[in-house]
Coordinates of N, CA and C in Angstrom, one line a residue:
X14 N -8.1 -67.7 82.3 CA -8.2 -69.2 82.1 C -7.0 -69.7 81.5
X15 N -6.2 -70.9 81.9 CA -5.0 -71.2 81.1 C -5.4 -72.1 80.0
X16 N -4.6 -72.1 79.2 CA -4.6 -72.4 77.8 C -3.7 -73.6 77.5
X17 N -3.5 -74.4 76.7 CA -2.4 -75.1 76.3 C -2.7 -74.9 74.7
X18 N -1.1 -75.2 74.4 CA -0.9 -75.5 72.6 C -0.2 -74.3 72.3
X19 N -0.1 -73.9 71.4 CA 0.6 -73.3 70.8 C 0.2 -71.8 70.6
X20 N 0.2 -70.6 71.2 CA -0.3 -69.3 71.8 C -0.1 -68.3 70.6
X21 N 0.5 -69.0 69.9 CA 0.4 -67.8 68.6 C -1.7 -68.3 67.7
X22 N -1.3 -69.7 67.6 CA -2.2 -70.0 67.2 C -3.9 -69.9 68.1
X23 N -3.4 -69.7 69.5 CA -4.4 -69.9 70.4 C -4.9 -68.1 69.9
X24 N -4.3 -67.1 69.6 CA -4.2 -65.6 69.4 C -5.1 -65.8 68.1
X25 N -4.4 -66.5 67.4 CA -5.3 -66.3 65.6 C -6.6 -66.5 65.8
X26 N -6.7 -67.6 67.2 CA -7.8 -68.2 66.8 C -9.0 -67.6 67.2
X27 N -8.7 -66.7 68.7 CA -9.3 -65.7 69.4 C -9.7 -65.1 68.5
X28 N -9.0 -64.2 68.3 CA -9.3 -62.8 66.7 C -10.3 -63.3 66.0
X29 N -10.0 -64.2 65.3 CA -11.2 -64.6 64.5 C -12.4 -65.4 64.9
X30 N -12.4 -65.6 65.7 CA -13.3 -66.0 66.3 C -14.0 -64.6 67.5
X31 N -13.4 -63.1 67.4 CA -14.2 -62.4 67.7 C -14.9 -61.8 66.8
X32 N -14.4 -61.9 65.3 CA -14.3 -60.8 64.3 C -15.9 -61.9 63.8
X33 N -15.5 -62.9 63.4 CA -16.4 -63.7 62.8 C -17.7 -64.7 63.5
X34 N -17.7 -63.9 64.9 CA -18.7 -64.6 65.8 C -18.2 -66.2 66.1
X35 N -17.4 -66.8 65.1 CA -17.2 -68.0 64.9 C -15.5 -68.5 65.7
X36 N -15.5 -69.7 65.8 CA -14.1 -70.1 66.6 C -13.6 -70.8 65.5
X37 N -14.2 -71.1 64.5 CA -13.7 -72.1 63.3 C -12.9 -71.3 62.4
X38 N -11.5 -71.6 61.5 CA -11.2 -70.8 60.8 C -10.6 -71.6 59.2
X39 N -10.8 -70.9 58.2 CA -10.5 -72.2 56.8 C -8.9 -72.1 56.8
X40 N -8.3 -72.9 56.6 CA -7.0 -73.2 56.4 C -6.6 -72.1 54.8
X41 N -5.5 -71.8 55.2 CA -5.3 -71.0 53.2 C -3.6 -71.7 53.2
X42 N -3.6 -72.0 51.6 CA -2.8 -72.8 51.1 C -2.2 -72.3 49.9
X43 N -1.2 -71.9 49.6 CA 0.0 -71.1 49.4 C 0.8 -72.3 48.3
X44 N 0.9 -71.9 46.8 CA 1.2 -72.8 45.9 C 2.5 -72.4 45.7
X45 N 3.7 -72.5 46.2 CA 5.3 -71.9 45.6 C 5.9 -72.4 44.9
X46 N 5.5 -73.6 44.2 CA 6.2 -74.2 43.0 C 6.7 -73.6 42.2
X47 N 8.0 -73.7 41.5 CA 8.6 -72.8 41.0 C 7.9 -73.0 39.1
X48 N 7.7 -74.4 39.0 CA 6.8 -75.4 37.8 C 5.8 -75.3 38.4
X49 N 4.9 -74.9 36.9 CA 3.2 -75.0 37.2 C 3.1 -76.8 36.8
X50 N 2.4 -77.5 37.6 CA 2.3 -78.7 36.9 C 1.9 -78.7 36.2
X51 N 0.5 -77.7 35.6 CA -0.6 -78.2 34.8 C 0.5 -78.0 33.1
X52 N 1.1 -76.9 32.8 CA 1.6 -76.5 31.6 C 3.3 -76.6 31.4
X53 N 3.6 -76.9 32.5 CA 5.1 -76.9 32.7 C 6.2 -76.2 32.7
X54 N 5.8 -75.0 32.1 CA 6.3 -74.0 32.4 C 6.8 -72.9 34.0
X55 N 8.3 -72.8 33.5 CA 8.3 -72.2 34.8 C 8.0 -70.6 35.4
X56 N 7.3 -70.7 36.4 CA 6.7 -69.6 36.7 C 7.8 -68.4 37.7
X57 N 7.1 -67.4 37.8 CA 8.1 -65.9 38.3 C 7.2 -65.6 39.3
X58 N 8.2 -65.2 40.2 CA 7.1 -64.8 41.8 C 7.1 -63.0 41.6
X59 N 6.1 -63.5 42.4 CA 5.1 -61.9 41.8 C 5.9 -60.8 42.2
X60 N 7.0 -60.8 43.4 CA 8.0 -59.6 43.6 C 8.8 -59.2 42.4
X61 N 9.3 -59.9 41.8 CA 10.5 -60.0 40.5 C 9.3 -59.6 39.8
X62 N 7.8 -60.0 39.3 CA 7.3 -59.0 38.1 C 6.8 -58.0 39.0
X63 N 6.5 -57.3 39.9 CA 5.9 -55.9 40.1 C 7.4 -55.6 40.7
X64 N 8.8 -55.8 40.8 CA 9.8 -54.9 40.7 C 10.1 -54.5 39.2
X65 N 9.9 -55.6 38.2 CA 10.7 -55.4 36.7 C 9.3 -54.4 36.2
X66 N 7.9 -54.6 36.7 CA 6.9 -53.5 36.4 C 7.1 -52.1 36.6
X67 N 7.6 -52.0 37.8 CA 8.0 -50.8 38.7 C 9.5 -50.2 38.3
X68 N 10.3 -50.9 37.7 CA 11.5 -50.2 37.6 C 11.6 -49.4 36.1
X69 N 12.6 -48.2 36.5 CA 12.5 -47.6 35.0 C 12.9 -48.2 34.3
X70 N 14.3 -49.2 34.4 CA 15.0 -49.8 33.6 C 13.9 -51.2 32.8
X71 N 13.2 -51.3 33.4 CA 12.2 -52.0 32.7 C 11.7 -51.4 31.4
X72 N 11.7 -50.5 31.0 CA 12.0 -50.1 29.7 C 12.7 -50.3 28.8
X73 N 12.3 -50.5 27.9 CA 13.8 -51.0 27.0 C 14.4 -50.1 25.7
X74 N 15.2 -50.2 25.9 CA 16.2 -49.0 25.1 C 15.7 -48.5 23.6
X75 N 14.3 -49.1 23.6 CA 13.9 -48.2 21.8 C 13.6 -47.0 22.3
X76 N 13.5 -46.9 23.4 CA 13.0 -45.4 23.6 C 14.1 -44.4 23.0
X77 N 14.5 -44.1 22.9 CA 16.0 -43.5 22.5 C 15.7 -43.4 20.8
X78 N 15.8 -44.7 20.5 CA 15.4 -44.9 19.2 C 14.3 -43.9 18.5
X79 N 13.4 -44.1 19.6 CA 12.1 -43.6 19.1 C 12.4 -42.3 18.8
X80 N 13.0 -41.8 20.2 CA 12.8 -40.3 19.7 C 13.9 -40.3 18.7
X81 N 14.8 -40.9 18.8 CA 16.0 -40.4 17.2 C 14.8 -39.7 16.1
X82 N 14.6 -41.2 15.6 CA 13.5 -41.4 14.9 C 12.5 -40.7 14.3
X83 N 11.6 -40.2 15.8 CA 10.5 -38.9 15.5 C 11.2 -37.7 15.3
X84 N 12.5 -37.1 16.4 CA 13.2 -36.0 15.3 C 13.5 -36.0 14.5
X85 N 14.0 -37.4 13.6 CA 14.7 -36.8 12.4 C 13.2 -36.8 11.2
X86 N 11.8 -37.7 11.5 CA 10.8 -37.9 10.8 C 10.2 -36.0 11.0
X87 N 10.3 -35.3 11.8 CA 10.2 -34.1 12.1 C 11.2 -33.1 11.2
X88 N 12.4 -33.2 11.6 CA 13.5 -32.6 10.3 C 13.2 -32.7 9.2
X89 N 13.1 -34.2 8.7 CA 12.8 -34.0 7.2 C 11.6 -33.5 6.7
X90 N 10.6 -33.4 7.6 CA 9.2 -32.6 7.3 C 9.2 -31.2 7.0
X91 N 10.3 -30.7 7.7 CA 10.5 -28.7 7.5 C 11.2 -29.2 6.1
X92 N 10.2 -27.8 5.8 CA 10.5 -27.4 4.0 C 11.4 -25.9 4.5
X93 N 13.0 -26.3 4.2 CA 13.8 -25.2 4.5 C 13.5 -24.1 3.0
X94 N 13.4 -22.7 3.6 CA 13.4 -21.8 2.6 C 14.6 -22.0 1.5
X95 N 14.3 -21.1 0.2 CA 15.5 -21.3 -0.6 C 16.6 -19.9 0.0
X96 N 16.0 -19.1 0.9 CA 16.8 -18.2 1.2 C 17.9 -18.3 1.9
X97 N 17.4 -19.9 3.3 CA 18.0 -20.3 4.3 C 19.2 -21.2 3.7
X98 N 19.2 -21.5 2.3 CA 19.9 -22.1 1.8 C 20.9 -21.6 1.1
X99 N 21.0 -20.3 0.8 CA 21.8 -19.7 0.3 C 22.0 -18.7 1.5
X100 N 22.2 -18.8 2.6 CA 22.6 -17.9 3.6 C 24.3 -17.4 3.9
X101 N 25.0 -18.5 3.2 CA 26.0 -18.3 3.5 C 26.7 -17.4 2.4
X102 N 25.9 -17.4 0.8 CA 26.2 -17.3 0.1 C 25.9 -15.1 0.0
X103 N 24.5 -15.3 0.7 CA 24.2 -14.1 1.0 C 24.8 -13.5 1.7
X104 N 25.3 -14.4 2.7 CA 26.3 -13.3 3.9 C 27.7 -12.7 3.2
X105 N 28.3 -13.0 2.6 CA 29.4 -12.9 1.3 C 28.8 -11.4 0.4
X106 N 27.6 -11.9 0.0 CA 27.3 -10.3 -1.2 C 27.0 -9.1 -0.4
X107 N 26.8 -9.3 1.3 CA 26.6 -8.5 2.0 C 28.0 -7.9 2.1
X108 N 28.7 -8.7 2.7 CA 29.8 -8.1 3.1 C 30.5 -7.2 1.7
X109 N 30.6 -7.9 0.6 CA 31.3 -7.3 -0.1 C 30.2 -5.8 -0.2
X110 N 28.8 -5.5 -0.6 CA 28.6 -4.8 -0.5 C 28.3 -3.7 0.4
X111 N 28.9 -4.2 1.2 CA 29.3 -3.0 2.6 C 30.5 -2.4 2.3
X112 N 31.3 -3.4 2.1 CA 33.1 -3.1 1.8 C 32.9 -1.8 0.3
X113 N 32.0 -2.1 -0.9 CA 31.9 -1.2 -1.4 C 31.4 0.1 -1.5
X114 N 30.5 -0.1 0.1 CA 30.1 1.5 0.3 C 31.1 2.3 1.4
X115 N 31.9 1.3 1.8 CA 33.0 2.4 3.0 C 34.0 2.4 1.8
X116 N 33.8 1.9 0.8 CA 35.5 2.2 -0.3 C 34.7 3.6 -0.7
X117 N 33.3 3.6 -1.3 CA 33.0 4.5 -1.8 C 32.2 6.0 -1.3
X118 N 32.5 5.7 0.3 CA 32.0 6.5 1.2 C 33.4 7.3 1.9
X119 N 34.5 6.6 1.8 CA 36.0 6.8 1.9 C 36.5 8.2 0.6
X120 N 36.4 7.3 -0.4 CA 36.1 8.4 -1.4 C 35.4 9.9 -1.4
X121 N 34.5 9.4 -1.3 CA 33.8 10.9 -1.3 C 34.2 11.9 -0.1
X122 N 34.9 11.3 0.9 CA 35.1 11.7 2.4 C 37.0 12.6 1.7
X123 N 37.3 11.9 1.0 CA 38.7 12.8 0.1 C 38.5 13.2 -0.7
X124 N 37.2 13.5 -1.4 CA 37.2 14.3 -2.8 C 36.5 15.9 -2.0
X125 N 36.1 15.2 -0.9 CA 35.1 16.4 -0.6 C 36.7 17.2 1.0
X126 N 37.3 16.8 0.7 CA 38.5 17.0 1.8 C 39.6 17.9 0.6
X127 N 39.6 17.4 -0.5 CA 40.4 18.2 -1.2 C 39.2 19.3 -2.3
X128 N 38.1 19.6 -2.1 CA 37.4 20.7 -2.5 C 37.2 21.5 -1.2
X129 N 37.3 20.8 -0.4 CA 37.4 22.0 1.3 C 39.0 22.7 1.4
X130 N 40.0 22.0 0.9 CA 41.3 22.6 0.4 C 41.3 23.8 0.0
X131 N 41.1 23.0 -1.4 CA 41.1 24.0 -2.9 C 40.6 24.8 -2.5
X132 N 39.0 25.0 -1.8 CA 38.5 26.5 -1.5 C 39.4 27.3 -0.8
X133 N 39.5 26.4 0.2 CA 40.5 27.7 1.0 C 41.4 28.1 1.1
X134 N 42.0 27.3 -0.4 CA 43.3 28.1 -0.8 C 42.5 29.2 -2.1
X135 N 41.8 28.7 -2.6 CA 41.0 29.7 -3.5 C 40.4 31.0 -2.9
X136 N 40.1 31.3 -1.7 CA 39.3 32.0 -0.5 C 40.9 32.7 -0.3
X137 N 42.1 32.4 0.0 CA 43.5 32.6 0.6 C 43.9 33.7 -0.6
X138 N 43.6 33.5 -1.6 CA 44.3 34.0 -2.6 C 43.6 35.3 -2.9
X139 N 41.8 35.0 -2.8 CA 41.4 36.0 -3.4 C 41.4 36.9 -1.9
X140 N 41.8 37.2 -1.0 CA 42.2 37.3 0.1 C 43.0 38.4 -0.2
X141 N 44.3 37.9 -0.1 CA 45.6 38.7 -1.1 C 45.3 39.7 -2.1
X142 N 44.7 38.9 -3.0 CA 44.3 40.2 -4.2 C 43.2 41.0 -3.7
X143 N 42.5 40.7 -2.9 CA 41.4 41.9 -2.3 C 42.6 43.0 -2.2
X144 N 43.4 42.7 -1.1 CA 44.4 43.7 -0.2 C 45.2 44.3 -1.7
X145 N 45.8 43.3 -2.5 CA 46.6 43.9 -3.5 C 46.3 45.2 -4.5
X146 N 45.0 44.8 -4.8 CA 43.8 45.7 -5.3 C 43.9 47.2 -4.9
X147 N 43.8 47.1 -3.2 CA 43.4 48.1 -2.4 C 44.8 48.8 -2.6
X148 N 45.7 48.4 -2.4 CA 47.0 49.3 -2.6 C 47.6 49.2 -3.9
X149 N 46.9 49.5 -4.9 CA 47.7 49.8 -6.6 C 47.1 51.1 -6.6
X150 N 46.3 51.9 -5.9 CA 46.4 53.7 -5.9 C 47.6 54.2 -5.1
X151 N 48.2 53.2 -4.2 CA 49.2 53.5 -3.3 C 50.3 53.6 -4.6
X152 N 50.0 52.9 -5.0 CA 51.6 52.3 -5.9 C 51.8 53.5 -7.1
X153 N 50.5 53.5 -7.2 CA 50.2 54.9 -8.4 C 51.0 56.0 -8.0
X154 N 50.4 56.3 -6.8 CA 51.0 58.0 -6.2 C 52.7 57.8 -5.6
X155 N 53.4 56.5 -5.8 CA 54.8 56.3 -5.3 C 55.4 56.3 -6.7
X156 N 54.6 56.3 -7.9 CA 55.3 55.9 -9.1 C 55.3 57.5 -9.6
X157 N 54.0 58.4 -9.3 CA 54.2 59.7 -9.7 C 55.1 60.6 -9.1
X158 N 55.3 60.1 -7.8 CA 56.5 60.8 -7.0 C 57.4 60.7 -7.6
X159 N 58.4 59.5 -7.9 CA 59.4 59.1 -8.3 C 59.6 59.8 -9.5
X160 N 58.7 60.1 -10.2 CA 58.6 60.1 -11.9 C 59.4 61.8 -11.7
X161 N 58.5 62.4 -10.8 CA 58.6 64.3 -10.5 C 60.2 64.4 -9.4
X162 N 60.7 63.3 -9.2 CA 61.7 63.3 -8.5 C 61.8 63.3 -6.8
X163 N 60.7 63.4 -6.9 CA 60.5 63.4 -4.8 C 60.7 62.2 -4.0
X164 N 61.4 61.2 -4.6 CA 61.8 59.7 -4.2 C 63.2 59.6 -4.4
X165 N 63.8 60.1 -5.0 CA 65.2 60.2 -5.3 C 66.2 60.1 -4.0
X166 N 66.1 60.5 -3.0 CA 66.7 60.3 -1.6 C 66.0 60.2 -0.3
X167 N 66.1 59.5 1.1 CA 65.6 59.8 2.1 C 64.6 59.0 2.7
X168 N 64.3 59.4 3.6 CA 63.2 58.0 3.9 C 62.1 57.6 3.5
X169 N 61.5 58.5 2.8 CA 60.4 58.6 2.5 C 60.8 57.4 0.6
X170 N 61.8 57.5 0.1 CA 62.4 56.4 -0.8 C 62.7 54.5 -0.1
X171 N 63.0 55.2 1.2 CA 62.8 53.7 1.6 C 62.0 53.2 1.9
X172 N 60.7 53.7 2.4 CA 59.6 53.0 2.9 C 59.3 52.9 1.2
X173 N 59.0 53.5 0.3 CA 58.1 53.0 -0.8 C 58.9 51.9 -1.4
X174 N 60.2 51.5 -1.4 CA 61.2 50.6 -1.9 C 60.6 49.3 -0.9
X175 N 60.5 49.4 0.7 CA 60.0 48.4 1.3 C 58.6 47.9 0.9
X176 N 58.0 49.4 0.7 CA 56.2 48.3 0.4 C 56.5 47.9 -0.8
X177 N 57.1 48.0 -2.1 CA 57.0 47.8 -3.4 C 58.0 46.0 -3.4
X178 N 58.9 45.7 -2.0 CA 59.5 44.5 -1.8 C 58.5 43.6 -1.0
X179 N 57.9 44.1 0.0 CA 57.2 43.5 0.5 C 56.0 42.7 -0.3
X180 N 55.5 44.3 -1.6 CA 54.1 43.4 -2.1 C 54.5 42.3 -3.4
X181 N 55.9 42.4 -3.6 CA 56.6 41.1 -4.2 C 56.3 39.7 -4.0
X182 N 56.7 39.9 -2.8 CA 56.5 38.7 -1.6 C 55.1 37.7 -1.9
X183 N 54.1 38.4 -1.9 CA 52.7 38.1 -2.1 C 52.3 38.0 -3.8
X184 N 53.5 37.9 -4.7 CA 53.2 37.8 -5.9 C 52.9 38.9 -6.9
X185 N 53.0 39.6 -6.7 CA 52.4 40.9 -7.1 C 54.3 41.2 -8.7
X186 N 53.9 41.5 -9.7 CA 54.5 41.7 -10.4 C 53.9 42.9 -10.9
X187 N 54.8 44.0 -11.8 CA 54.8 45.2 -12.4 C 54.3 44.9 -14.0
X188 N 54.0 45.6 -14.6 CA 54.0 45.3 -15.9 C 54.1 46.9 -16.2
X189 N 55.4 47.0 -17.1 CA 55.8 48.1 -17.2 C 56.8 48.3 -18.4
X190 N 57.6 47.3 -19.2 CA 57.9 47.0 -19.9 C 57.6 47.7 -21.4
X191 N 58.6 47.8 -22.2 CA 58.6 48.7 -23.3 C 59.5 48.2 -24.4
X192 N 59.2 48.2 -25.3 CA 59.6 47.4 -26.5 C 59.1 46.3 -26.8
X193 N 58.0 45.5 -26.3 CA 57.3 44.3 -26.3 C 56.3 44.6 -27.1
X194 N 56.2 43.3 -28.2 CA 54.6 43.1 -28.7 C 53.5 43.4 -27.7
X195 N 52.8 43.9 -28.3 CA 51.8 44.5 -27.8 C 50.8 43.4 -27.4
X196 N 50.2 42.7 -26.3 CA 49.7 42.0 -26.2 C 47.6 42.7 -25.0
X197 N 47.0 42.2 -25.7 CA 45.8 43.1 -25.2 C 45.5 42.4 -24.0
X198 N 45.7 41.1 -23.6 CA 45.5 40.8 -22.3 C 46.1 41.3 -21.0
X199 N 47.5 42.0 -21.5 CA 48.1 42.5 -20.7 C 48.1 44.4 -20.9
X200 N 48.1 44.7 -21.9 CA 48.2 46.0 -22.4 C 46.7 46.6 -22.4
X201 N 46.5 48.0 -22.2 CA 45.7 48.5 -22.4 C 45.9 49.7 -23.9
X202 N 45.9 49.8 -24.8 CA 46.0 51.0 -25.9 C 45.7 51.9 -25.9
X203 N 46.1 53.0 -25.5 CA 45.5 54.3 -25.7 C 45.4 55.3 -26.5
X204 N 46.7 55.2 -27.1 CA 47.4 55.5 -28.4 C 48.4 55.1 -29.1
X205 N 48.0 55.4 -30.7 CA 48.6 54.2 -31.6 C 49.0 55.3 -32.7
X206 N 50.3 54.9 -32.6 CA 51.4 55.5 -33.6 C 52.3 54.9 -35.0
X207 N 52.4 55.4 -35.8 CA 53.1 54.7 -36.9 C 54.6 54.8 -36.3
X208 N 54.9 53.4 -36.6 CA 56.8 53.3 -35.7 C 57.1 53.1 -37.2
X209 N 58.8 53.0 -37.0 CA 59.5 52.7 -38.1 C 60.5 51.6 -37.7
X210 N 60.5 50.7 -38.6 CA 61.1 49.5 -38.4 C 60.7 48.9 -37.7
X211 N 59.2 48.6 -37.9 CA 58.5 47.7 -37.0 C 57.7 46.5 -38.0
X212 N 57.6 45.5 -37.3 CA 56.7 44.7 -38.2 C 55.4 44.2 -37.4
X213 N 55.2 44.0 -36.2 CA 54.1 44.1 -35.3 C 54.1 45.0 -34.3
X214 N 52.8 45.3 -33.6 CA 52.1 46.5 -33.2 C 52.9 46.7 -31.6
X215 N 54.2 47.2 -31.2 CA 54.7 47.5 -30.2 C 54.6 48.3 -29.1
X216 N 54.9 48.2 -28.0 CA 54.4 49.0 -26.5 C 55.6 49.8 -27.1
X217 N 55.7 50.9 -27.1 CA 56.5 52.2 -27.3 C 56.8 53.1 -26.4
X218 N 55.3 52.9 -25.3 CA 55.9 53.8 -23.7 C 54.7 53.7 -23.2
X219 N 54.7 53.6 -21.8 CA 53.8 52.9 -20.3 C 53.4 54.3 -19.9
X220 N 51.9 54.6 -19.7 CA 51.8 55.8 -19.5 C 51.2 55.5 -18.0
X221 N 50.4 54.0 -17.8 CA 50.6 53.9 -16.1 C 50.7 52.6 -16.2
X222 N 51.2 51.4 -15.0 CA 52.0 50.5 -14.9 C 50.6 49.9 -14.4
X223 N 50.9 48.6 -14.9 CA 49.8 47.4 -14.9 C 50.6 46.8 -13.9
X224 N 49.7 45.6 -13.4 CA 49.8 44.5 -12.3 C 49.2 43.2 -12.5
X225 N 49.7 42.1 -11.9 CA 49.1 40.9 -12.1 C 49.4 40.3 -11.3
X226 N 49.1 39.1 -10.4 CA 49.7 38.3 -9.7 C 49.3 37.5 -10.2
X227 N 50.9 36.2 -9.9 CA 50.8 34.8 -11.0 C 50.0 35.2 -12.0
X228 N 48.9 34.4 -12.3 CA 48.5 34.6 -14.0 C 47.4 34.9 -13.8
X229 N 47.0 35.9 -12.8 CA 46.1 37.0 -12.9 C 46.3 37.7 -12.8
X230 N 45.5 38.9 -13.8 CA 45.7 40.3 -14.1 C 44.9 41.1 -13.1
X231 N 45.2 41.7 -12.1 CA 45.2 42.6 -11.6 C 44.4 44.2 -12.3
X232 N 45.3 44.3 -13.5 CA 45.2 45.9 -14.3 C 46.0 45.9 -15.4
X233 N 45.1 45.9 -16.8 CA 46.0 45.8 -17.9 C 47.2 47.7 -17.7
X234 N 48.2 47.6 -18.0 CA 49.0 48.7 -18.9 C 48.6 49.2 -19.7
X235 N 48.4 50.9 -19.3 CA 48.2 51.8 -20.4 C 49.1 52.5 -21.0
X236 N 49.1 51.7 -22.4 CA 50.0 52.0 -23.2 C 50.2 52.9 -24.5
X237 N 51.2 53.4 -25.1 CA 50.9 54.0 -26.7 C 51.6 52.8 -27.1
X238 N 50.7 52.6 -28.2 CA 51.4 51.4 -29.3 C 51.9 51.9 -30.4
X239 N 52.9 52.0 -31.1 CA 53.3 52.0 -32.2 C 53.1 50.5 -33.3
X240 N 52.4 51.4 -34.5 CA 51.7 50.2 -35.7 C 52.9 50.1 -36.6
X241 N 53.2 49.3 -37.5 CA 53.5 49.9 -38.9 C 53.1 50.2 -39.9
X242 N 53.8 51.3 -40.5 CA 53.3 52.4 -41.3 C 53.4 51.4 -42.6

């Protein structure tokens, strides 16, 4: 069927007039005044408040504040230990007492380095005199040779001249000496004679020959002493 008028309108009018049984429709009327008349004030279209609703920036910058704020109202609530407060001061007595157990762990690491020495030069020595010990019956039977004359020439004179230079070497001294005060650390007495022109108790004659190394005795000298009469 053709129509006249205006076909957008002739469309609205259809629609609602299927929807609502009815062909009649109310007019709606749309107030865009930017001024409300009734109060005078001017009014905001509803996009500008549900964008400034909807935007983040629609927030306003106490937020920032706030939390400053609640952290530092949080900070000042913790009750800092008295320990946390002197931590710096603790970290200092630590160190120095660390520094005083490697000074004094240092120490003991060279006292106990020079008693591991000393022993084993103490160990070195009694070492030597074991051996030196073991050959003064040697030295006995080279001194009774000599005495009976069977050392007087030949090789058998130079090997005992070598061991008697050799055991030099190792410290080993004679004690064999005659005309000396008589001294008992070194002397042994065996017999004691009235001398003349004496005024203390003299070695008079070595009847066998003592030894010592450095200022250990080995074997006192048996000796006859002459007293005065």
């Amino acid at each position: 069927m053709p129509h006249h008028g205006n076909e957008e309108e002739h469309n609205s009018s259809s629609d609602h007039g299927d929807k609502n049984g009815s062909s009649h429709q109310e007019p709606v009327i749309r107030d865009n005044r930017k001024v409300d008349p009734v109060t005078g004030q001017a009014r905001h279209p509803e996009g500008e408040s549900a964008a400034k609703a909807a935007s983040p920036a629609a927030e306003p910058a106490d937020t920032d504040g706030d939390a400053l704020a609640q952290a530092e109202e949080i900070l000042n609530g913790i009750e800092v230990p008295a320990e946390e407060s002197v931590a710096q001061g603790a970290g200092h007595a630590e160190a120095a007492e660390l520094k005083n157990d490697l000074l004094r762990l240092q120490a003991e690491y060279v006292n106990y380095r020079k008693r591991v020495e000393r022993d084993r030069a103490v160990a070195g020595e009694m070492a030597v005199i074991g051996v030196l010990n073991s050959l003064l019956p040697v030295l006995d039977d080279v001194d009774a040779a000599r005495q009976h004359g069977d050392l007087t020439d030949g090789p058998f004179a130079a090997i005992a001249t070598k061991l008697e230079n050799a055991l030099k070497t190792y410290g080993l001294v004679r004690i064999d000496e005659t005309g000396v005060e008589f001294d008992p650390t070194i002397h042994e007495a065996l017999i004691q004679q009235p001398g003349e022109d004496i005024e203390v108790d003299t070695v008079s004659q070595v009847l066998r020959s003592g030894y010592k190394s450095g200022e250990r005795v080995l074997r006192a000298a048996q000796v006859i002493v002459a007293v005065p009469a």
